[in-house]
Amino acid sequence: KAVVSTQSTGEKKEAQLNEVLSASNLDATALTVVTRKLEDVLDSKNSAIKDLQYELARVCKAHNDLMRTYEAKLNQFGIPTEELGFRPLESTVGGQPLGQGPAGLVAAPN
């Protein structure tokens, strides 16, 4: 649902950009250069977003692994987790639970 909404917004923004570019009376060469630069910037930003999403997933997974290890050590020493006085939070990314593999093995983004 969010992807469709984002896609629709992207199409509207692209149409608005095309209107602005056509109204600017730039020659075809300048228009191509501006469009190419804009696409390069957007590609760069999208790549940075994917990298940050991957890093977030990796760090959240490492946090969850650390919490499981911590709770296991508490149990090993006979200390119930209820005695902590708080309930440790498990991280999710976008509401999705993370896998059970090691934190370094989070799947690479597409």
PDB file of C-alpha atoms in Angstrom:
ATOM      1  CA  LYS A   1       0.000   0.000   0.000  1.00  0.00           C
ATOM      2  CA  ALA A   2       2.797   2.418   0.926  1.00  0.00           C
ATOM      3  CA  VAL A   3       4.768   1.426  -2.174  1.00  0.00           C
ATOM      4  CA  VAL A   4       1.789   2.207  -4.425  1.00  0.00           C
ATOM      5  CA  SER A   5       1.332   5.562  -2.702  1.00  0.00           C
ATOM      6  CA  THR A   6       5.028   6.382  -3.056  1.00  0.00           C
ATOM      7  CA  GLN A   7       4.995   5.295  -6.686  1.00  0.00           C
ATOM      8  CA  SER A   8       1.970   7.502  -7.379  1.00  0.00           C
ATOM      9  CA  THR A   9       3.653  10.454  -5.672  1.00  0.00           C
ATOM     10  CA  GLY A  10       6.802   9.824  -7.706  1.00  0.00           C
ATOM     11  CA  GLU A  11       4.830   9.822 -10.953  1.00  0.00           C
ATOM     12  CA  LYS A  12       3.146  13.124  -9.984  1.00  0.00           C
ATOM     13  CA  LYS A  13       6.512  14.701  -9.143  1.00  0.00           C
ATOM     14  CA  GLU A  14       7.986  13.473 -12.430  1.00  0.00           C
ATOM     15  CA  ALA A  15       5.072  15.007 -14.353  1.00  0.00           C
ATOM     16  CA  GLN A  16       5.535  18.296 -12.490  1.00  0.00           C
ATOM     17  CA  LEU A  17       9.260  18.257 -13.262  1.00  0.00           C
ATOM     18  CA  ASN A  18       8.575  17.647 -16.950  1.00  0.00           C
ATOM     19  CA  GLU A  19       6.163  20.606 -16.976  1.00  0.00           C
ATOM     20  CA  VAL A  20       8.745  22.876 -15.344  1.00  0.00           C
ATOM     21  CA  LEU A  21      11.482  21.753 -17.725  1.00  0.00           C
ATOM     22  CA  SER A  22       9.297  22.238 -20.800  1.00  0.00           C
ATOM     23  CA  ALA A  23       8.204  25.683 -19.576  1.00  0.00           C
ATOM     24  CA  SER A  24      11.817  26.727 -18.986  1.00  0.00           C
ATOM     25  CA  ASN A  25      12.473  26.878 -22.755  1.00  0.00           C
ATOM     26  CA  LEU A  26      15.834  25.110 -22.429  1.00  0.00           C
ATOM     27  CA  ASP A  27      17.295  23.659 -25.579  1.00  0.00           C
ATOM     28  CA  ALA A  28      17.259  19.878 -25.939  1.00  0.00           C
ATOM     29  CA  THR A  29      20.933  19.450 -25.025  1.00  0.00           C
ATOM     30  CA  ALA A  30      20.678  21.479 -21.816  1.00  0.00           C
ATOM     31  CA  LEU A  31      17.454  19.705 -20.934  1.00  0.00           C
ATOM     32  CA  THR A  32      19.140  16.319 -21.385  1.00  0.00           C
ATOM     33  CA  VAL A  33      22.075  17.386 -19.206  1.00  0.00           C
ATOM     34  CA  VAL A  34      19.787  18.668 -16.436  1.00  0.00           C
ATOM     35  CA  THR A  35      17.664  15.518 -16.564  1.00  0.00           C
ATOM     36  CA  ARG A  36      20.729  13.262 -16.489  1.00  0.00           C
ATOM     37  CA  LYS A  37      22.203  15.134 -13.508  1.00  0.00           C
ATOM     38  CA  LEU A  38      18.897  14.910 -11.659  1.00  0.00           C
ATOM     39  CA  GLU A  39      18.688  11.169 -12.347  1.00  0.00           C
ATOM     40  CA  ASP A  40      22.282  10.728 -11.125  1.00  0.00           C
ATOM     41  CA  VAL A  41      21.474  12.584  -7.898  1.00  0.00           C
ATOM     42  CA  LEU A  42      18.336  10.515  -7.354  1.00  0.00           C
ATOM     43  CA  ASP A  43      20.211   7.271  -8.035  1.00  0.00           C
ATOM     44  CA  SER A  44      22.871   8.322  -5.554  1.00  0.00           C
ATOM     45  CA  LYS A  45      20.271   9.181  -2.907  1.00  0.00           C
ATOM     46  CA  ASN A  46      18.398   5.903  -3.476  1.00  0.00           C
ATOM     47  CA  SER A  47      21.640   3.976  -3.152  1.00  0.00           C
ATOM     48  CA  ALA A  48      22.434   5.778   0.111  1.00  0.00           C
ATOM     49  CA  ILE A  49      18.950   4.961   1.426  1.00  0.00           C
ATOM     50  CA  LYS A  50      19.376   1.258   0.612  1.00  0.00           C
ATOM     51  CA  ASP A  51      22.791   1.240   2.297  1.00  0.00           C
ATOM     52  CA  LEU A  52      21.363   2.883   5.412  1.00  0.00           C
ATOM     53  CA  GLN A  53      18.424   0.462   5.501  1.00  0.00           C
ATOM     54  CA  TYR A  54      20.868  -2.450   5.300  1.00  0.00           C
ATOM     55  CA  GLU A  55      23.027  -0.962   8.067  1.00  0.00           C
ATOM     56  CA  LEU A  56      19.946  -0.409  10.234  1.00  0.00           C
ATOM     57  CA  ALA A  57      18.882  -4.039   9.760  1.00  0.00           C
ATOM     58  CA  ARG A  58      22.403  -5.229  10.604  1.00  0.00           C
ATOM     59  CA  VAL A  59      22.634  -3.102  13.764  1.00  0.00           C
ATOM     60  CA  CYS A  60      19.127  -4.104  14.924  1.00  0.00           C
ATOM     61  CA  LYS A  61      20.026  -7.757  14.360  1.00  0.00           C
ATOM     62  CA  ALA A  62      23.235  -7.332  16.363  1.00  0.00           C
ATOM     63  CA  HIS A  63      21.232  -5.674  19.158  1.00  0.00           C
ATOM     64  CA  ASN A  64      18.743  -8.548  19.236  1.00  0.00           C
ATOM     65  CA  ASP A  65      21.590 -11.091  19.296  1.00  0.00           C
ATOM     66  CA  LEU A  66      23.186  -9.211  22.188  1.00  0.00           C
ATOM     67  CA  MET A  67      19.904  -9.199  24.116  1.00  0.00           C
ATOM     68  CA  ARG A  68      19.446 -12.958  23.616  1.00  0.00           C
ATOM     69  CA  THR A  69      23.019 -13.588  24.773  1.00  0.00           C
ATOM     70  CA  TYR A  70      22.512 -11.342  27.797  1.00  0.00           C
ATOM     71  CA  GLU A  71      19.290 -13.128  28.766  1.00  0.00           C
ATOM     72  CA  ALA A  72      20.972 -16.523  28.315  1.00  0.00           C
ATOM     73  CA  LYS A  73      23.807 -15.459  30.635  1.00  0.00           C
ATOM     74  CA  LEU A  74      21.310 -14.249  33.219  1.00  0.00           C
ATOM     75  CA  ASN A  75      19.544 -17.624  33.060  1.00  0.00           C
ATOM     76  CA  GLN A  76      22.904 -19.416  33.243  1.00  0.00           C
ATOM     77  CA  PHE A  77      23.636 -17.647  36.528  1.00  0.00           C
ATOM     78  CA  GLY A  78      20.119 -18.280  37.823  1.00  0.00           C
ATOM     79  CA  ILE A  79      18.936 -14.698  37.568  1.00  0.00           C
ATOM     80  CA  PRO A  80      15.407 -14.381  36.159  1.00  0.00           C
ATOM     81  CA  THR A  81      14.974 -11.594  33.625  1.00  0.00           C
ATOM     82  CA  GLU A  82      11.991 -10.331  35.641  1.00  0.00           C
ATOM     83  CA  GLU A  83      14.435  -9.131  38.320  1.00  0.00           C
ATOM     84  CA  LEU A  84      15.905  -6.581  35.924  1.00  0.00           C
ATOM     85  CA  GLY A  85      13.033  -4.208  36.627  1.00  0.00           C
ATOM     86  CA  PHE A  86      12.397  -3.658  32.928  1.00  0.00           C
ATOM     87  CA  ARG A  87      11.631  -5.699  29.854  1.00  0.00           C
ATOM     88  CA  PRO A  88      14.389  -5.517  27.197  1.00  0.00           C
ATOM     89  CA  LEU A  89      13.080  -4.414  23.806  1.00  0.00           C
ATOM     90  CA  GLU A  90      13.627  -6.429  20.677  1.00  0.00           C
ATOM     91  CA  SER A  91      14.299  -4.377  17.565  1.00  0.00           C
ATOM     92  CA  THR A  92      12.435  -4.686  14.289  1.00  0.00           C
ATOM     93  CA  VAL A  93      12.960  -2.959  10.971  1.00  0.00           C
ATOM     94  CA  GLY A  94       9.811  -1.523   9.470  1.00  0.00           C
ATOM     95  CA  GLY A  95       7.685  -3.666  11.770  1.00  0.00           C
ATOM     96  CA  GLN A  96       9.260  -6.820  10.313  1.00  0.00           C
ATOM     97  CA  PRO A  97      11.079  -9.218  12.658  1.00  0.00           C
ATOM     98  CA  LEU A  98      14.677  -9.964  11.771  1.00  0.00           C
ATOM     99  CA  GLY A  99      16.073 -13.388  10.948  1.00  0.00           C
ATOM    100  CA  GLN A 100      17.778 -15.768  13.352  1.00  0.00           C
ATOM    101  CA  GLY A 101      21.192 -15.976  11.613  1.00  0.00           C
ATOM    102  CA  PRO A 102      24.306 -14.159  12.852  1.00  0.00           C
ATOM    103  CA  ALA A 103      24.207 -10.364  12.594  1.00  0.00           C
ATOM    104  CA  GLY A 104      26.955 -10.329   9.988  1.00  0.00           C
ATOM    105  CA  LEU A 105      24.819 -12.509   7.721  1.00  0.00           C
ATOM    106  CA  VAL A 106      21.934 -10.106   7.185  1.00  0.00           C
ATOM    107  CA  ALA A 107      20.904 -10.392   3.522  1.00  0.00           C
ATOM    108  CA  ALA A 108      22.343  -7.701   1.279  1.00  0.00           C
ATOM    109  CA  PRO A 109      19.864  -5.235  -0.228  1.00  0.00           C
ATOM    110  CA  ASN A 110      18.798  -5.644  -3.858  1.00  0.00           C
TER     111      ASN A 110
END
